[in-house]
């Protein structure tokens, strides 16, 4: 294993911003096949990342065990998962949904816990060793925050946490000793590629993008896109919100911002390239011209396992790349005219401050409205741009400022859609 003190990772962790995303975790990390399993809290266990996480844990040969499951409304799925994984706690964050659970639904030894406040308490407690943060949207911020504040290692899928409050979250982790390891496949690839060099040797980081289902659509065709078409992603199987984000390429905008804060990069060190096969998950260009990339089939089990087990690697359930069959890898620049969200991502990453929270909140509202048929596909990016432009920008916001502007942006976008 590479000595972490020689990696970009550790240089990043000691940077002025105190980014802990890639710190030296080898000392803290106690995973071993023969030792006591690490107790994992899976937040968003009923979703796409959550279900993949449970498969990774089931195939971990006792390295990990499910200690806490958390869902919002899919209580039937939670009950089923509890019978398979026998966690200590099942948390249902929506009290109305929890009220529908019959007594005796859970197996012996599993306790039902209701509401986000109780979840935060449990995550901060000593019985949770690792947290997989896979709640969708800004709703994932509070639980991620409380796990990091308690110094936990968080496998972070919920990119919205860093988009809304990146600098505050990384500073919190630096203070508490909490560690963020990315689950997002692009950021996992970058995290892995960065281990090839030192911080000052990094020239640029390039995120790959599948381009989504409408990569070759004209502007006129994009005007007529329907939700059911946008919900069909060509290479990845994901939850509905991120699938729409991929179609508008807002997902790449969110990922540019996520990478900026996670790896403590300048906005002009970030690039995007369209790569429809989703085999190369992102790459890092070093000052000598070397480009280090990470490859794999489009299967989230690999980045999930990497984040849970970092800095170890083991033979897990992720699909393998088959080089015995012909592979075609194509690259092209994104079209910022047809997909203005990408430009917005660059702008927001450069502006920092409250631009991220406003972009994210506006996007969440606009995506829901698109799925309900209230706004057209191209209006999603328009609404987001307007919200970012019109909001009362704060360069160095507090958490309260961020939460207030999240509410502001949602209300404004709702008004504009009426
Ligand atoms: P899904 O829509 O499949 O799942 C969302 C999960 O969040 C569900 O468990 C849902 O619970 C829960 N949830 C929804 N609202 C709330 C709330 N208010 N409070 C608590 N829990 C809530 O999403 P994905 O799994 O696709 O994505 C999860 C996160 O991971 C997102 O941030 C996404 O951007 C990120 N991500 C996903 C990837 C993927 O391949 N899917 C890839 C990279 C990142 P319930 O079903 O019980 O209502
Ligand atoms: Mg991604």
Coordinates of C-alpha atoms and ligand atoms in Angstrom, one line a residue:
X1 CA 0.0 0.0 0.0
X2 CA 1.3 3.5 -0.8
X3 CA 2.3 5.3 2.3
X4 CA -0.4 7.9 2.7
X5 CA 2.0 10.6 3.9
X6 CA 3.5 10.6 0.4
X7 CA 0.2 11.0 -1.4
X8 CA -1.7 14.0 -2.6
X9 CA -4.3 12.8 -0.2
X10 CA -2.3 13.7 2.9
X11 CA -1.1 16.9 1.4
X12 CA -4.7 17.9 0.8
X13 CA -5.7 17.0 4.4
X14 CA -3.1 19.4 5.8
X15 CA -4.0 22.2 3.4
X16 CA -5.0 25.5 4.9
X17 CA -8.7 24.7 4.4
X18 CA -8.3 21.6 6.5
X19 CA -9.9 19.4 3.9
X20 CA -10.0 15.9 5.4
X21 CA -11.5 14.2 2.4
X22 CA -8.3 12.3 1.7
X23 CA -6.4 12.3 4.9
X24 CA -4.2 9.6 6.3
X25 CA -6.7 7.0 7.4
X26 CA -4.4 4.0 7.5
X27 CA -3.7 4.5 11.2
X28 CA -7.4 5.0 12.1
X29 CA -8.5 2.2 9.8
X30 CA -8.9 -1.2 11.6
X31 CA -10.5 -3.3 8.9
X32 CA -9.3 -6.9 8.7
X33 CA -11.0 -10.0 7.6
X34 CA -10.5 -11.6 11.0
X35 CA -11.3 -8.7 13.3
X36 CA -14.6 -7.5 14.6
X37 CA -16.8 -6.2 11.8
X38 CA -17.1 -2.5 11.4
X39 CA -20.6 -1.3 12.2
X40 CA -22.1 0.6 9.3
X41 CA -25.0 3.0 9.2
X42 CA -26.7 3.0 5.8
X43 CA -28.6 6.2 5.3
X44 CA -30.9 6.0 2.3
X45 CA -30.9 2.2 2.5
X46 CA -34.1 2.0 0.5
X47 CA -32.6 3.8 -2.5
X48 CA -30.3 2.8 -5.4
X49 CA -27.0 3.5 -3.6
X50 CA -28.4 2.1 -0.3
X51 CA -29.4 -1.2 -1.9
X52 CA -26.0 -1.5 -3.6
X53 CA -24.3 -0.8 -0.3
X54 CA -26.2 -3.6 1.3
X55 CA -25.0 -6.0 -1.4
X56 CA -21.4 -4.8 -0.9
X57 CA -21.7 -5.4 2.9
X58 CA -23.3 -8.8 2.4
X59 CA -20.3 -9.8 0.2
X60 CA -17.7 -8.4 2.5
X61 CA -16.8 -11.6 4.3
X62 CA -17.6 -10.1 7.7
X63 CA -15.5 -7.0 7.3
X64 CA -18.7 -4.9 7.7
X65 CA -22.1 -5.4 9.3
X66 CA -25.3 -3.4 9.0
X67 CA -25.9 -1.7 12.3
X68 CA -28.4 1.0 11.3
X69 CA -30.8 1.2 8.3
X70 CA -32.4 4.5 7.5
X71 CA -35.2 5.3 5.0
X72 CA -37.8 8.0 4.6
X73 CA -41.1 6.6 3.4
X74 CA -40.4 3.1 1.9
X75 CA -41.3 1.3 5.1
X76 CA -42.0 -2.1 3.5
X77 CA -38.6 -2.1 2.0
X78 CA -37.1 -1.3 5.4
X79 CA -38.9 -4.1 7.1
X80 CA -37.7 -6.5 4.4
X81 CA -34.1 -5.3 4.8
X82 CA -34.3 -5.5 8.6
X83 CA -35.2 -9.2 8.3
X84 CA -32.3 -9.9 6.1
X85 CA -29.6 -7.7 7.8
X86 CA -30.8 -7.7 11.4
X87 CA -29.6 -4.2 12.3
X88 CA -29.6 -2.8 15.8
X89 CA -31.8 0.2 14.6
X90 CA -34.1 1.1 11.8
X91 CA -34.7 4.8 11.5
X92 CA -37.7 6.1 9.6
X93 CA -37.3 9.8 9.1
X94 CA -40.9 10.5 8.0
X95 CA -43.1 10.2 11.1
X96 CA -46.2 9.7 9.1
X97 CA -44.7 6.7 7.2
X98 CA -43.5 5.3 10.5
X99 CA -47.0 5.4 12.0
X100 CA -48.1 2.9 9.3
X101 CA -45.6 0.2 10.6
X102 CA -47.5 -2.5 12.5
X103 CA -46.2 -3.7 15.8
X104 CA -44.0 -6.7 15.6
X105 CA -42.9 -5.8 12.0
X106 CA -39.3 -5.9 12.9
X107 CA -37.2 -8.9 14.0
X108 CA -36.2 -9.3 17.6
X109 CA -33.2 -7.2 18.4
X110 CA -34.1 -4.4 16.0
X111 CA -35.5 -1.2 17.4
X112 CA -37.6 1.3 15.4
X113 CA -36.4 4.9 15.7
X114 CA -38.4 7.8 14.3
X115 CA -37.3 11.2 13.0
X116 CA -34.1 12.9 11.8
X117 CA -33.1 14.3 15.2
X118 CA -32.9 10.8 16.7
X119 CA -30.9 9.7 13.7
X120 CA -28.4 12.4 14.3
X121 CA -27.9 11.3 17.9
X122 CA -27.4 7.7 16.9
X123 CA -24.8 8.6 14.2
X124 CA -22.8 10.6 16.8
X125 CA -22.8 7.7 19.3
X126 CA -20.1 5.1 19.8
X127 CA -21.9 2.2 18.2
X128 CA -21.6 3.5 14.7
X129 CA -18.1 3.0 13.0
X130 CA -18.9 4.0 9.4
X131 CA -21.7 6.0 7.8
X132 CA -22.8 5.7 4.2
X133 CA -24.6 8.9 3.4
X134 CA -27.0 8.1 0.5
X135 CA -30.1 10.2 1.3
X136 CA -31.0 12.2 -1.8
X137 CA -30.9 16.0 -1.9
X138 CA -30.2 18.6 0.7
X139 CA -32.1 16.4 3.2
X140 CA -28.8 14.5 3.5
X141 CA -26.9 17.5 4.9
X142 CA -27.8 17.3 8.6
X143 CA -27.1 13.6 9.1
X144 CA -23.8 13.9 7.3
X145 CA -22.9 16.9 9.4
X146 CA -23.6 15.1 12.6
X147 CA -21.6 12.1 11.7
X148 CA -18.6 14.2 10.7
X149 CA -18.9 16.4 13.8
X150 CA -18.6 13.2 15.8
X151 CA -15.4 12.4 13.9
X152 CA -16.8 9.5 11.9
X153 CA -15.7 8.3 8.5
X154 CA -18.4 9.0 6.0
X155 CA -18.7 7.3 2.6
X156 CA -20.4 10.2 0.9
X157 CA -22.8 9.6 -2.0
X158 CA -24.9 12.6 -1.1
X159 CA -23.1 15.2 -3.3
X160 CA -25.7 17.9 -2.3
X161 CA -24.0 18.1 1.1
X162 CA -20.8 19.5 -0.5
X163 CA -22.7 21.5 -3.2
X164 CA -24.7 23.4 -0.5
X165 CA -22.1 23.7 2.3
X166 CA -18.7 22.5 0.9
X167 CA -16.3 24.7 2.8
X168 CA -18.2 24.5 6.1
X169 CA -18.4 20.7 5.8
X170 CA -14.7 20.2 5.0
X171 CA -13.7 22.6 7.8
X172 CA -15.9 20.7 10.2
X173 CA -14.2 17.4 9.3
X174 CA -10.8 19.0 9.7
X175 CA -11.7 20.2 13.2
X176 CA -13.4 16.9 14.4
X177 CA -11.1 14.4 12.7
X178 CA -14.0 13.2 10.6
X179 CA -13.1 11.8 7.2
X180 CA -15.0 12.0 3.9
X181 CA -14.4 9.3 1.3
X182 CA -16.4 9.9 -1.9
X183 CA -18.8 7.4 -3.4
X184 CA -19.7 9.4 -6.5
X185 CA -17.9 7.4 -9.2
X186 CA -16.1 10.4 -10.7
X187 CA -14.8 11.6 -7.3
X188 CA -13.9 8.0 -6.3
X189 CA -11.8 7.9 -9.5
X190 CA -10.1 11.2 -8.8
X191 CA -9.5 10.1 -5.2
X192 CA -7.7 7.0 -6.5
X193 CA -5.8 8.8 -9.3
X194 CA -4.6 11.5 -6.8
X195 CA -2.7 8.7 -4.9
X196 CA -0.3 8.7 -7.9
X197 CA 1.3 12.0 -7.1
X198 CA 1.7 14.9 -4.8
X199 CA -0.5 17.9 -4.3
X200 CA 1.7 20.5 -6.1
X201 CA 2.1 18.1 -9.0
X202 CA -1.6 18.2 -9.9
X203 CA -2.4 20.3 -13.0
X204 CA -6.0 19.6 -13.5
X205 CA -8.8 17.2 -12.7
X206 CA -11.2 16.1 -15.5
X207 CA -14.6 14.7 -14.7
X208 CA -16.1 12.3 -17.3
X209 CA -19.8 12.6 -18.2
X210 CA -21.9 10.0 -20.0
X211 CA -23.8 12.9 -21.6
X212 CA -27.1 11.3 -20.6
X213 CA -29.9 10.1 -22.9
X214 CA -30.1 13.4 -24.9
X215 CA -26.4 13.7 -25.7
X216 CA -27.2 14.0 -29.5
X217 CA -30.5 15.9 -29.2
X218 CA -30.8 19.3 -30.9
X219 CA -32.0 22.3 -28.9
X220 CA -35.4 21.9 -30.6
X221 CA -35.6 18.2 -29.6
X222 CA -34.7 19.0 -26.0
X223 CA -37.6 21.4 -25.9
X224 CA -40.0 18.4 -26.1
X225 CA -38.4 15.9 -23.8
X226 CA -40.8 14.1 -21.5
X227 CA -40.1 12.8 -18.0
X228 CA -40.4 9.2 -18.9
X229 CA -37.7 9.6 -21.6
X230 CA -35.4 11.5 -19.2
X231 CA -35.8 8.8 -16.6
X232 CA -34.1 6.3 -19.0
X233 CA -30.3 6.6 -18.5
X234 CA -28.2 4.9 -21.1
X235 CA -25.4 3.5 -18.9
X236 CA -26.3 3.9 -15.1
X237 CA -29.2 2.7 -13.1
X238 CA -29.9 5.3 -10.4
X239 CA -32.7 7.0 -8.4
X240 CA -35.0 9.4 -10.3
X241 CA -33.6 12.7 -9.2
X242 CA -30.0 12.0 -10.2
X243 CA -31.3 10.4 -13.4
X244 CA -33.0 13.7 -14.4
X245 CA -29.8 15.6 -13.3
X246 CA -27.8 13.4 -15.7
X247 CA -30.2 14.2 -18.5
X248 CA -29.9 18.0 -18.0
X249 CA -26.2 17.5 -17.2
X250 CA -26.9 19.4 -13.9
X251 CA -25.4 16.3 -12.3
X252 CA -22.0 17.3 -13.8
X253 CA -22.5 20.9 -12.6
X254 CA -23.1 19.5 -9.0
X255 CA -20.1 17.3 -9.4
X256 CA -17.8 20.1 -10.5
X257 CA -18.8 21.9 -7.3
X258 CA -18.4 18.8 -5.2
X259 CA -14.9 18.2 -6.6
X260 CA -13.9 21.8 -5.9
X261 CA -14.6 21.5 -2.2
X262 CA -13.8 17.8 -1.7
X263 CA -10.3 18.1 -3.2
X264 CA -9.7 21.8 -2.4
X265 CA -9.1 22.7 -6.0
X266 CA -9.4 26.0 -7.8
X267 CA -12.4 26.3 -10.2
X268 CA -10.0 26.6 -13.2
X269 CA -8.4 23.3 -12.3
X270 CA -11.7 21.5 -13.2
X271 CA -12.8 20.2 -16.5
X272 CA -15.5 18.0 -18.0
X273 CA -15.3 15.6 -21.0
X274 CA -18.2 13.6 -22.4
X275 CA -17.4 9.9 -22.5
X276 CA -20.6 8.0 -23.4
X277 CA -19.4 4.5 -22.4
X278 CA -18.9 5.4 -18.7
X279 CA -15.8 3.2 -18.4
X280 CA -13.3 5.9 -17.5
X281 CA -14.7 7.4 -14.4
X282 CA -12.5 10.6 -14.4
X283 CA -8.8 11.4 -14.5
X284 CA -6.1 13.6 -13.1
X285 CA -3.5 15.4 -15.2
X286 CA -0.2 15.9 -13.5
X287 CA 2.3 18.7 -14.3
X288 CA 4.6 16.4 -16.3
X289 CA 1.7 15.6 -18.7
X290 CA 0.8 12.2 -17.2
X291 CA -2.9 11.4 -17.1
X292 CA -3.9 8.9 -14.4
X293 CA -7.4 7.5 -14.9
X294 CA -9.6 4.9 -13.1
X295 CA -11.6 2.5 -15.2
X296 CA -14.4 0.0 -14.5
X297 CA -17.8 -1.0 -15.7
X298 CA -20.6 1.4 -14.7
X299 CA -21.4 -0.3 -11.4
X300 CA -21.6 1.7 -8.2
X301 CA -20.6 -1.3 -6.1
X302 CA -17.0 -0.6 -6.8
X303 CA -16.9 3.0 -5.6
X304 CA -19.1 2.1 -2.6
X305 CA -16.7 -0.7 -1.6
X306 CA -13.7 1.6 -2.1
X307 CA -15.2 4.2 0.1
X308 CA -16.2 1.7 2.9
X309 CA -12.8 -0.1 2.8
X310 CA -10.4 2.7 2.0
X311 CA -7.4 2.4 2.1
X312 CA -7.8 -1.4 1.7
X313 CA -8.8 -3.2 -1.4
X314 CA -10.3 -6.7 -1.5
X315 CA -12.1 -9.0 -4.0
X316 CA -15.7 -7.9 -3.8
X317 CA -18.9 -8.2 -5.8
X318 CA -18.3 -5.4 -8.3
X319 CA -18.4 -6.3 -12.0
X320 CA -15.0 -6.5 -13.8
X321 CA -13.9 -4.9 -17.1
X322 CA -13.6 -7.4 -19.8
X323 CA -10.7 -6.5 -22.1
X324 CA -11.2 -9.7 -24.1
X325 CA -14.1 -8.0 -25.9
X326 CA -13.6 -4.9 -28.0
X327 CA -14.0 -1.7 -26.0
X328 CA -14.5 1.6 -27.6
X329 CA -13.7 4.7 -25.6
X330 CA -14.9 8.0 -27.0
X331 CA -14.4 11.6 -25.8
X332 CA -15.8 14.9 -26.8
X333 CA -16.2 18.3 -25.2
X334 CA -19.6 19.1 -23.6
X335 CA -21.9 21.4 -25.6
X336 CA -22.5 24.3 -23.2
X337 CA -25.1 25.8 -25.5
X338 CA -27.4 22.7 -25.4
X339 CA -26.5 21.9 -21.8
X340 CA -26.1 25.3 -20.1
X341 CA -26.2 23.5 -16.7
X342 CA -22.5 22.7 -17.1
X343 CA -21.6 26.3 -17.6
X344 CA -23.6 27.2 -14.5
X345 CA -21.6 24.5 -12.6
X346 CA -18.3 26.2 -13.5
X347 CA -19.7 29.6 -12.6
X348 CA -21.0 28.5 -9.2
X349 CA -17.8 26.6 -8.4
X350 CA -15.9 29.8 -9.1
X351 CA -18.2 32.0 -7.1
X352 CA -18.4 29.8 -4.1
X353 CA -20.3 31.2 -1.1
X354 CA -24.0 30.8 -1.2
X355 CA -24.2 30.2 -5.0
X356 CA -24.1 26.4 -4.4
X357 CA -26.9 26.1 -2.0
X358 CA -29.1 28.2 -4.2
X359 CA -28.3 26.2 -7.3
X360 CA -29.0 23.0 -5.5
X361 CA -32.3 24.1 -3.9
X362 CA -33.6 25.6 -7.2
X363 CA -32.6 22.4 -9.0
X364 CA -34.4 20.1 -6.6
X365 CA -37.6 22.1 -6.9
X366 CA -37.3 22.4 -10.7
X367 CA -36.7 18.6 -11.1
X368 CA -39.7 17.7 -9.0
X369 CA -41.8 20.2 -11.1
X370 CA -40.5 18.7 -14.3
X371 CA -41.4 15.2 -13.1
X372 CA -44.9 16.4 -12.3
X373 CA -45.2 17.9 -15.8
X374 CA -45.3 21.5 -14.5
X375 CA -42.2 22.8 -16.3
X376 CA -40.4 21.9 -19.5
X377 CA -37.0 20.2 -19.6
X378 CA -35.0 23.2 -20.5
X379 CA -36.7 25.4 -17.9
X380 CA -34.8 23.4 -15.2
X381 CA -31.5 25.1 -16.0
X382 CA -33.2 28.4 -16.6
X383 CA -34.8 28.4 -13.2
X384 CA -31.5 27.5 -11.6
X385 CA -29.6 30.2 -13.4
X386 CA -32.2 32.8 -12.4
X387 CA -32.1 31.8 -8.7
X388 CA -28.3 32.0 -8.7
X389 CA -28.3 35.4 -10.3
X390 CA -31.1 36.9 -8.2
X391 CA -30.1 35.6 -4.8
X392 CA -28.6 37.9 -2.1
X393 CA -25.1 36.4 -2.4
X394 CA -23.0 35.9 0.7
X395 CA -19.3 35.1 0.1
X396 CA -18.5 33.6 3.5
X397 CA -21.8 32.2 4.8
X398 CA -22.7 30.6 8.1
X399 CA -24.7 27.4 8.3
X400 CA -27.7 29.5 9.2
X401 CA -27.2 31.6 6.1
X402 CA -27.1 28.5 4.0
X403 CA -30.2 27.0 5.5
X404 CA -32.1 30.3 5.1
X405 CA -31.1 30.6 1.4
X406 CA -32.1 27.0 0.8
X407 CA -35.6 27.9 1.9
X408 CA -35.5 31.2 -0.1
X409 CA -34.5 29.6 -3.3
X410 CA -37.2 26.9 -3.1
X411 CA -39.9 29.5 -2.4
X412 CA -38.7 31.8 -5.2
X413 CA -38.6 29.0 -7.8
X414 CA -42.1 27.9 -6.7
X415 CA -43.4 31.4 -7.3
X416 CA -41.8 31.7 -10.7
X417 CA -43.4 28.4 -11.7
X418 CA -46.9 29.6 -10.8
Ligands
LIG1 P1 -32.8 7.2 -4.6 O1 -33.9 8.1 -5.0 O2 -32.7 5.8 -5.2 O3 -32.9 7.0 -3.0 C1 -33.0 8.1 -2.1 C2 -33.0 7.6 -0.7 O4 -33.1 8.8 0.1 C3 -34.1 6.7 -0.3 O5 -33.6 5.8 0.6 C4 -35.1 7.6 0.3 O6 -35.9 7.0 1.3 C5 -34.2 8.6 1.0 N1 -34.8 9.9 1.3 C6 -35.5 10.7 0.4 N2 -35.9 11.8 1.0 C7 -35.4 11.8 2.3 C8 -35.5 12.6 3.4 N3 -36.2 13.8 3.4 N4 -34.9 12.2 4.6 C9 -34.3 11.1 4.7 N5 -34.2 10.2 3.6 C10 -34.7 10.5 2.5 O7 -31.4 8.0 -4.8 P2 -30.0 7.4 -5.1 O8 -29.7 6.2 -4.3 O9 -29.9 7.3 -6.6 O10 -29.1 8.7 -4.7 C11 -28.8 8.9 -3.4 C12 -27.7 10.0 -3.3 O11 -26.5 9.4 -3.9 C13 -28.0 11.3 -4.1 O12 -27.4 12.4 -3.4 C14 -27.3 11.0 -5.4 O13 -26.9 12.3 -6.1 C15 -26.1 10.3 -5.0 N6 -25.5 9.4 -6.0 C16 -26.2 8.4 -6.6 C17 -25.6 7.6 -7.5 C18 -26.4 6.5 -8.1 O14 -25.8 5.7 -8.9 N7 -27.6 6.2 -7.7 C19 -24.3 7.9 -8.0 C20 -23.6 9.0 -7.4 C21 -24.2 9.7 -6.4 P3 -37.4 6.3 0.9 O15 -37.2 5.6 -0.4 O16 -37.6 5.4 2.1 O17 -38.4 7.4 0.8
LIG2 MG1 -21.3 10.7 -10.6

